[in-house]
mmCIF file of the C-alpha atoms, coordinates in Angstrom:
data_MODEL
# 
_entry.id   MODEL 
# 
loop_
_atom_site.group_PDB 
_atom_site.id 
_atom_site.type_symbol 
_atom_site.label_atom_id 
_atom_site.label_alt_id 
_atom_site.label_comp_id 
_atom_site.label_asym_id 
_atom_site.label_entity_id 
_atom_site.label_seq_id 
_atom_site.pdbx_PDB_ins_code 
_atom_site.Cartn_x 
_atom_site.Cartn_y 
_atom_site.Cartn_z 
_atom_site.occupancy 
_atom_site.B_iso_or_equiv 
_atom_site.pdbx_formal_charge 
_atom_site.auth_seq_id 
_atom_site.auth_comp_id 
_atom_site.auth_asym_id 
_atom_site.auth_atom_id 
_atom_site.pdbx_PDB_model_num 
ATOM 1   C CA . MET A 1 1   ? 13.421  2.190   -51.113 1.00 0.00 ? 1   MET A CA 1 
ATOM 2   C CA . GLU A 1 2   ? 11.905  1.281   -54.457 1.00 0.00 ? 2   GLU A CA 1 
ATOM 3   C CA . ARG A 1 3   ? 10.118  3.905   -56.540 1.00 0.00 ? 3   ARG A CA 1 
ATOM 4   C CA . PRO A 1 4   ? 6.286   3.709   -56.290 1.00 0.00 ? 4   PRO A CA 1 
ATOM 5   C CA . ASP A 1 5   ? 5.987   2.497   -59.892 1.00 0.00 ? 5   ASP A CA 1 
ATOM 6   C CA . ASP A 1 6   ? 8.545   -0.256  -59.136 1.00 0.00 ? 6   ASP A CA 1 
ATOM 7   C CA . VAL A 1 7   ? 6.786   -1.595  -56.036 1.00 0.00 ? 7   VAL A CA 1 
ATOM 8   C CA . PHE A 1 8   ? 6.383   -5.365  -56.228 1.00 0.00 ? 8   PHE A CA 1 
ATOM 9   C CA . ARG A 1 9   ? 2.741   -6.454  -55.970 1.00 0.00 ? 9   ARG A CA 1 
ATOM 10  C CA . TRP A 1 10  ? 1.398   -9.963  -55.507 1.00 0.00 ? 10  TRP A CA 1 
ATOM 11  C CA . PRO A 1 11  ? -2.336  -10.701 -55.898 1.00 0.00 ? 11  PRO A CA 1 
ATOM 12  C CA . VAL A 1 12  ? -4.108  -12.662 -53.179 1.00 0.00 ? 12  VAL A CA 1 
ATOM 13  C CA . ARG A 1 13  ? -7.721  -13.804 -52.943 1.00 0.00 ? 13  ARG A CA 1 
ATOM 14  C CA . VAL A 1 14  ? -9.289  -14.244 -49.503 1.00 0.00 ? 14  VAL A CA 1 
ATOM 15  C CA . TYR A 1 15  ? -10.578 -17.788 -49.060 1.00 0.00 ? 15  TYR A CA 1 
ATOM 16  C CA . TYR A 1 16  ? -13.047 -18.965 -46.476 1.00 0.00 ? 16  TYR A CA 1 
ATOM 17  C CA . GLU A 1 17  ? -10.197 -20.680 -44.600 1.00 0.00 ? 17  GLU A CA 1 
ATOM 18  C CA . ASP A 1 18  ? -8.571  -17.243 -44.124 1.00 0.00 ? 18  ASP A CA 1 
ATOM 19  C CA . THR A 1 19  ? -11.503 -15.869 -42.152 1.00 0.00 ? 19  THR A CA 1 
ATOM 20  C CA . ASP A 1 20  ? -12.478 -16.097 -38.505 1.00 0.00 ? 20  ASP A CA 1 
ATOM 21  C CA . ALA A 1 21  ? -15.916 -16.660 -36.956 1.00 0.00 ? 21  ALA A CA 1 
ATOM 22  C CA . GLY A 1 22  ? -16.752 -12.997 -37.568 1.00 0.00 ? 22  GLY A CA 1 
ATOM 23  C CA . GLY A 1 23  ? -16.252 -13.377 -41.313 1.00 0.00 ? 23  GLY A CA 1 
ATOM 24  C CA . VAL A 1 24  ? -13.124 -11.228 -41.530 1.00 0.00 ? 24  VAL A CA 1 
ATOM 25  C CA . VAL A 1 25  ? -9.552  -12.236 -42.278 1.00 0.00 ? 25  VAL A CA 1 
ATOM 26  C CA . TYR A 1 26  ? -7.944  -13.728 -39.190 1.00 0.00 ? 26  TYR A CA 1 
ATOM 27  C CA . HIS A 1 27  ? -5.133  -11.451 -38.029 1.00 0.00 ? 27  HIS A CA 1 
ATOM 28  C CA . ALA A 1 28  ? -2.300  -13.974 -38.506 1.00 0.00 ? 28  ALA A CA 1 
ATOM 29  C CA . ARG A 1 29  ? -3.270  -14.623 -42.140 1.00 0.00 ? 29  ARG A CA 1 
ATOM 30  C CA . TYR A 1 30  ? -1.892  -11.219 -43.102 1.00 0.00 ? 30  TYR A CA 1 
ATOM 31  C CA . LEU A 1 31  ? 1.548   -12.537 -42.155 1.00 0.00 ? 31  LEU A CA 1 
ATOM 32  C CA . ASN A 1 32  ? 0.979   -15.524 -44.457 1.00 0.00 ? 32  ASN A CA 1 
ATOM 33  C CA . PHE A 1 33  ? 0.027   -13.191 -47.301 1.00 0.00 ? 33  PHE A CA 1 
ATOM 34  C CA . CYS A 1 34  ? 3.182   -11.139 -46.708 1.00 0.00 ? 34  CYS A CA 1 
ATOM 35  C CA . GLU A 1 35  ? 5.376   -14.246 -46.569 1.00 0.00 ? 35  GLU A CA 1 
ATOM 36  C CA . ARG A 1 36  ? 4.043   -15.319 -49.964 1.00 0.00 ? 36  ARG A CA 1 
ATOM 37  C CA . ALA A 1 37  ? 4.735   -11.874 -51.420 1.00 0.00 ? 37  ALA A CA 1 
ATOM 38  C CA . ARG A 1 38  ? 8.327   -11.880 -50.107 1.00 0.00 ? 38  ARG A CA 1 
ATOM 39  C CA . THR A 1 39  ? 8.848   -15.338 -51.621 1.00 0.00 ? 39  THR A CA 1 
ATOM 40  C CA . GLU A 1 40  ? 7.491   -14.156 -54.969 1.00 0.00 ? 40  GLU A CA 1 
ATOM 41  C CA . TRP A 1 41  ? 9.579   -10.958 -54.751 1.00 0.00 ? 41  TRP A CA 1 
ATOM 42  C CA . LEU A 1 42  ? 12.683  -13.151 -54.333 1.00 0.00 ? 42  LEU A CA 1 
ATOM 43  C CA . ARG A 1 43  ? 11.570  -15.445 -57.175 1.00 0.00 ? 43  ARG A CA 1 
ATOM 44  C CA . ALA A 1 44  ? 11.033  -12.429 -59.460 1.00 0.00 ? 44  ALA A CA 1 
ATOM 45  C CA . ARG A 1 45  ? 14.697  -11.594 -58.885 1.00 0.00 ? 45  ARG A CA 1 
ATOM 46  C CA . GLY A 1 46  ? 15.789  -15.069 -59.962 1.00 0.00 ? 46  GLY A CA 1 
ATOM 47  C CA . TRP A 1 47  ? 16.183  -16.801 -56.591 1.00 0.00 ? 47  TRP A CA 1 
ATOM 48  C CA . GLU A 1 48  ? 14.301  -19.862 -55.400 1.00 0.00 ? 48  GLU A CA 1 
ATOM 49  C CA . GLN A 1 49  ? 14.414  -20.486 -51.674 1.00 0.00 ? 49  GLN A CA 1 
ATOM 50  C CA . ASP A 1 50  ? 15.139  -24.201 -52.002 1.00 0.00 ? 50  ASP A CA 1 
ATOM 51  C CA . ALA A 1 51  ? 18.032  -23.493 -54.394 1.00 0.00 ? 51  ALA A CA 1 
ATOM 52  C CA . LEU A 1 52  ? 19.439  -20.883 -52.001 1.00 0.00 ? 52  LEU A CA 1 
ATOM 53  C CA . ARG A 1 53  ? 19.346  -23.491 -49.242 1.00 0.00 ? 53  ARG A CA 1 
ATOM 54  C CA . ASP A 1 54  ? 20.709  -26.375 -51.318 1.00 0.00 ? 54  ASP A CA 1 
ATOM 55  C CA . ASP A 1 55  ? 23.213  -24.576 -53.560 1.00 0.00 ? 55  ASP A CA 1 
ATOM 56  C CA . HIS A 1 56  ? 24.309  -21.635 -51.426 1.00 0.00 ? 56  HIS A CA 1 
ATOM 57  C CA . ARG A 1 57  ? 23.732  -23.049 -47.933 1.00 0.00 ? 57  ARG A CA 1 
ATOM 58  C CA . LEU A 1 58  ? 21.690  -20.006 -46.888 1.00 0.00 ? 58  LEU A CA 1 
ATOM 59  C CA . GLN A 1 59  ? 18.162  -19.137 -45.914 1.00 0.00 ? 59  GLN A CA 1 
ATOM 60  C CA . PHE A 1 60  ? 16.288  -15.953 -45.149 1.00 0.00 ? 60  PHE A CA 1 
ATOM 61  C CA . VAL A 1 61  ? 14.460  -16.123 -41.823 1.00 0.00 ? 61  VAL A CA 1 
ATOM 62  C CA . VAL A 1 62  ? 12.170  -13.555 -40.268 1.00 0.00 ? 62  VAL A CA 1 
ATOM 63  C CA . ALA A 1 63  ? 13.773  -12.055 -37.180 1.00 0.00 ? 63  ALA A CA 1 
ATOM 64  C CA . ARG A 1 64  ? 11.339  -9.231  -36.483 1.00 0.00 ? 64  ARG A CA 1 
ATOM 65  C CA . VAL A 1 65  ? 7.865   -8.210  -37.580 1.00 0.00 ? 65  VAL A CA 1 
ATOM 66  C CA . ALA A 1 66  ? 5.555   -5.319  -36.698 1.00 0.00 ? 66  ALA A CA 1 
ATOM 67  C CA . VAL A 1 67  ? 1.959   -5.197  -37.891 1.00 0.00 ? 67  VAL A CA 1 
ATOM 68  C CA . GLU A 1 68  ? -0.543  -2.360  -38.037 1.00 0.00 ? 68  GLU A CA 1 
ATOM 69  C CA . TYR A 1 69  ? -4.108  -3.357  -38.861 1.00 0.00 ? 69  TYR A CA 1 
ATOM 70  C CA . ARG A 1 70  ? -6.237  -0.600  -40.396 1.00 0.00 ? 70  ARG A CA 1 
ATOM 71  C CA . ARG A 1 71  ? -9.317  -2.146  -42.016 1.00 0.00 ? 71  ARG A CA 1 
ATOM 72  C CA . PRO A 1 72  ? -10.625 -5.703  -42.277 1.00 0.00 ? 72  PRO A CA 1 
ATOM 73  C CA . ALA A 1 73  ? -10.562 -7.848  -45.373 1.00 0.00 ? 73  ALA A CA 1 
ATOM 74  C CA . ARG A 1 74  ? -13.428 -10.265 -45.909 1.00 0.00 ? 74  ARG A CA 1 
ATOM 75  C CA . PHE A 1 75  ? -14.147 -13.527 -47.666 1.00 0.00 ? 75  PHE A CA 1 
ATOM 76  C CA . ASN A 1 76  ? -13.597 -13.398 -51.440 1.00 0.00 ? 76  ASN A CA 1 
ATOM 77  C CA . ASP A 1 77  ? -11.900 -9.976  -51.398 1.00 0.00 ? 77  ASP A CA 1 
ATOM 78  C CA . ALA A 1 78  ? -9.224  -9.500  -54.039 1.00 0.00 ? 78  ALA A CA 1 
ATOM 79  C CA . LEU A 1 79  ? -6.084  -8.060  -52.449 1.00 0.00 ? 79  LEU A CA 1 
ATOM 80  C CA . ASN A 1 80  ? -2.618  -6.980  -53.509 1.00 0.00 ? 80  ASN A CA 1 
ATOM 81  C CA . VAL A 1 81  ? 0.334   -7.442  -51.208 1.00 0.00 ? 81  VAL A CA 1 
ATOM 82  C CA . THR A 1 82  ? 3.241   -5.090  -51.809 1.00 0.00 ? 82  THR A CA 1 
ATOM 83  C CA . CYS A 1 83  ? 6.870   -5.709  -51.022 1.00 0.00 ? 83  CYS A CA 1 
ATOM 84  C CA . GLU A 1 84  ? 9.480   -2.945  -50.826 1.00 0.00 ? 84  GLU A CA 1 
ATOM 85  C CA . VAL A 1 85  ? 13.018  -2.991  -49.483 1.00 0.00 ? 85  VAL A CA 1 
ATOM 86  C CA . ASP A 1 86  ? 13.325  -0.316  -46.829 1.00 0.00 ? 86  ASP A CA 1 
ATOM 87  C CA . CYS A 1 87  ? 16.882  -1.045  -45.686 1.00 0.00 ? 87  CYS A CA 1 
ATOM 88  C CA . LEU A 1 88  ? 19.484  -3.487  -46.957 1.00 0.00 ? 88  LEU A CA 1 
ATOM 89  C CA . ARG A 1 89  ? 22.327  -4.450  -44.624 1.00 0.00 ? 89  ARG A CA 1 
ATOM 90  C CA . GLY A 1 90  ? 25.140  -6.953  -44.933 1.00 0.00 ? 90  GLY A CA 1 
ATOM 91  C CA . ALA A 1 91  ? 23.132  -9.837  -43.498 1.00 0.00 ? 91  ALA A CA 1 
ATOM 92  C CA . SER A 1 92  ? 19.560  -8.527  -43.342 1.00 0.00 ? 92  SER A CA 1 
ATOM 93  C CA . ILE A 1 93  ? 16.786  -6.910  -45.329 1.00 0.00 ? 93  ILE A CA 1 
ATOM 94  C CA . ASP A 1 94  ? 14.058  -4.704  -43.861 1.00 0.00 ? 94  ASP A CA 1 
ATOM 95  C CA . PHE A 1 95  ? 10.825  -4.848  -45.855 1.00 0.00 ? 95  PHE A CA 1 
ATOM 96  C CA . VAL A 1 96  ? 7.773   -2.624  -45.766 1.00 0.00 ? 96  VAL A CA 1 
ATOM 97  C CA . GLN A 1 97  ? 4.694   -4.441  -46.977 1.00 0.00 ? 97  GLN A CA 1 
ATOM 98  C CA . ARG A 1 98  ? 1.102   -3.380  -47.420 1.00 0.00 ? 98  ARG A CA 1 
ATOM 99  C CA . VAL A 1 99  ? -1.988  -5.462  -47.906 1.00 0.00 ? 99  VAL A CA 1 
ATOM 100 C CA . GLU A 1 100 ? -4.258  -3.411  -50.138 1.00 0.00 ? 100 GLU A CA 1 
ATOM 101 C CA . HIS A 1 101 ? -7.812  -3.912  -51.327 1.00 0.00 ? 101 HIS A CA 1 
ATOM 102 C CA . SER A 1 102 ? -7.588  -4.340  -55.097 1.00 0.00 ? 102 SER A CA 1 
ATOM 103 C CA . ALA A 1 103 ? -10.758 -2.381  -55.843 1.00 0.00 ? 103 ALA A CA 1 
ATOM 104 C CA . ASP A 1 104 ? -9.673  0.930   -54.306 1.00 0.00 ? 104 ASP A CA 1 
ATOM 105 C CA . SER A 1 105 ? -6.032  0.403   -53.181 1.00 0.00 ? 105 SER A CA 1 
ATOM 106 C CA . ALA A 1 106 ? -7.058  1.084   -49.570 1.00 0.00 ? 106 ALA A CA 1 
ATOM 107 C CA . VAL A 1 107 ? -4.352  -0.105  -47.187 1.00 0.00 ? 107 VAL A CA 1 
ATOM 108 C CA . LEU A 1 108 ? -5.810  -2.760  -44.897 1.00 0.00 ? 108 LEU A CA 1 
ATOM 109 C CA . CYS A 1 109 ? -2.612  -3.733  -43.123 1.00 0.00 ? 109 CYS A CA 1 
ATOM 110 C CA . GLU A 1 110 ? 1.011   -2.586  -43.021 1.00 0.00 ? 110 GLU A CA 1 
ATOM 111 C CA . VAL A 1 111 ? 3.836   -4.925  -42.073 1.00 0.00 ? 111 VAL A CA 1 
ATOM 112 C CA . VAL A 1 112 ? 7.475   -4.113  -41.396 1.00 0.00 ? 112 VAL A CA 1 
ATOM 113 C CA . ALA A 1 113 ? 9.590   -7.268  -41.432 1.00 0.00 ? 113 ALA A CA 1 
ATOM 114 C CA . ARG A 1 114 ? 13.296  -7.966  -41.052 1.00 0.00 ? 114 ARG A CA 1 
ATOM 115 C CA . ALA A 1 115 ? 14.637  -11.034 -42.835 1.00 0.00 ? 115 ALA A CA 1 
ATOM 116 C CA . VAL A 1 116 ? 18.098  -12.220 -41.844 1.00 0.00 ? 116 VAL A CA 1 
ATOM 117 C CA . CYS A 1 117 ? 20.378  -14.275 -44.050 1.00 0.00 ? 117 CYS A CA 1 
ATOM 118 C CA . VAL A 1 118 ? 21.548  -17.333 -42.115 1.00 0.00 ? 118 VAL A CA 1 
ATOM 119 C CA . ASP A 1 119 ? 23.778  -20.305 -42.797 1.00 0.00 ? 119 ASP A CA 1 
ATOM 120 C CA . SER A 1 120 ? 21.371  -23.178 -43.441 1.00 0.00 ? 120 SER A CA 1 
ATOM 121 C CA . ASP A 1 121 ? 23.483  -25.605 -41.399 1.00 0.00 ? 121 ASP A CA 1 
ATOM 122 C CA . THR A 1 122 ? 24.223  -23.521 -38.308 1.00 0.00 ? 122 THR A CA 1 
ATOM 123 C CA . MET A 1 123 ? 21.304  -21.044 -38.517 1.00 0.00 ? 123 MET A CA 1 
ATOM 124 C CA . ARG A 1 124 ? 23.772  -18.267 -37.658 1.00 0.00 ? 124 ARG A CA 1 
ATOM 125 C CA . PRO A 1 125 ? 23.726  -14.954 -39.540 1.00 0.00 ? 125 PRO A CA 1 
ATOM 126 C CA . LYS A 1 126 ? 25.957  -14.716 -42.584 1.00 0.00 ? 126 LYS A CA 1 
ATOM 127 C CA . PRO A 1 127 ? 26.506  -11.948 -45.144 1.00 0.00 ? 127 PRO A CA 1 
ATOM 128 C CA . ILE A 1 128 ? 24.213  -11.906 -48.144 1.00 0.00 ? 128 ILE A CA 1 
ATOM 129 C CA . PRO A 1 129 ? 26.371  -12.941 -51.134 1.00 0.00 ? 129 PRO A CA 1 
ATOM 130 C CA . GLU A 1 130 ? 27.209  -10.117 -53.562 1.00 0.00 ? 130 GLU A CA 1 
ATOM 131 C CA . ALA A 1 131 ? 25.436  -11.754 -56.524 1.00 0.00 ? 131 ALA A CA 1 
ATOM 132 C CA . ILE A 1 132 ? 22.219  -11.900 -54.515 1.00 0.00 ? 132 ILE A CA 1 
ATOM 133 C CA . LEU A 1 133 ? 22.609  -8.314  -53.296 1.00 0.00 ? 133 LEU A CA 1 
ATOM 134 C CA . GLU A 1 134 ? 23.112  -7.113  -56.864 1.00 0.00 ? 134 GLU A CA 1 
ATOM 135 C CA . SER A 1 135 ? 19.842  -8.725  -57.937 1.00 0.00 ? 135 SER A CA 1 
ATOM 136 C CA . PHE A 1 136 ? 18.031  -6.747  -55.227 1.00 0.00 ? 136 PHE A CA 1 
ATOM 137 C CA . ALA A 1 137 ? 19.198  -3.394  -56.612 1.00 0.00 ? 137 ALA A CA 1 
# 
């Protein structure tokens, strides 16, 4: 797992479209926020998802996700979404992610997600190439 000072953070603002009739963030939006943070985490390590698909014939797909909701976020809240590698295997990465309120760092939601490396043609699992693994260290 990454050290606390090395935790990847991605800022997110809550838009009206993210909220439900009660004025709070709709539960599924947290997964969207986390997906964006994982994409930006990958980009920060030098990998674009379209280039991985086109040049390396691989994609990372979510195989499992668990969500714990703690407090609601509301319209116009500034949030940070964290992304940490919990476990790295030959063909998969387990992430722990938190959606935090920017003002006080209160954890609003925690997500544990497993992304599996798959062949982009067959959609079958394949080992994560060494060069990509090295960039995750």
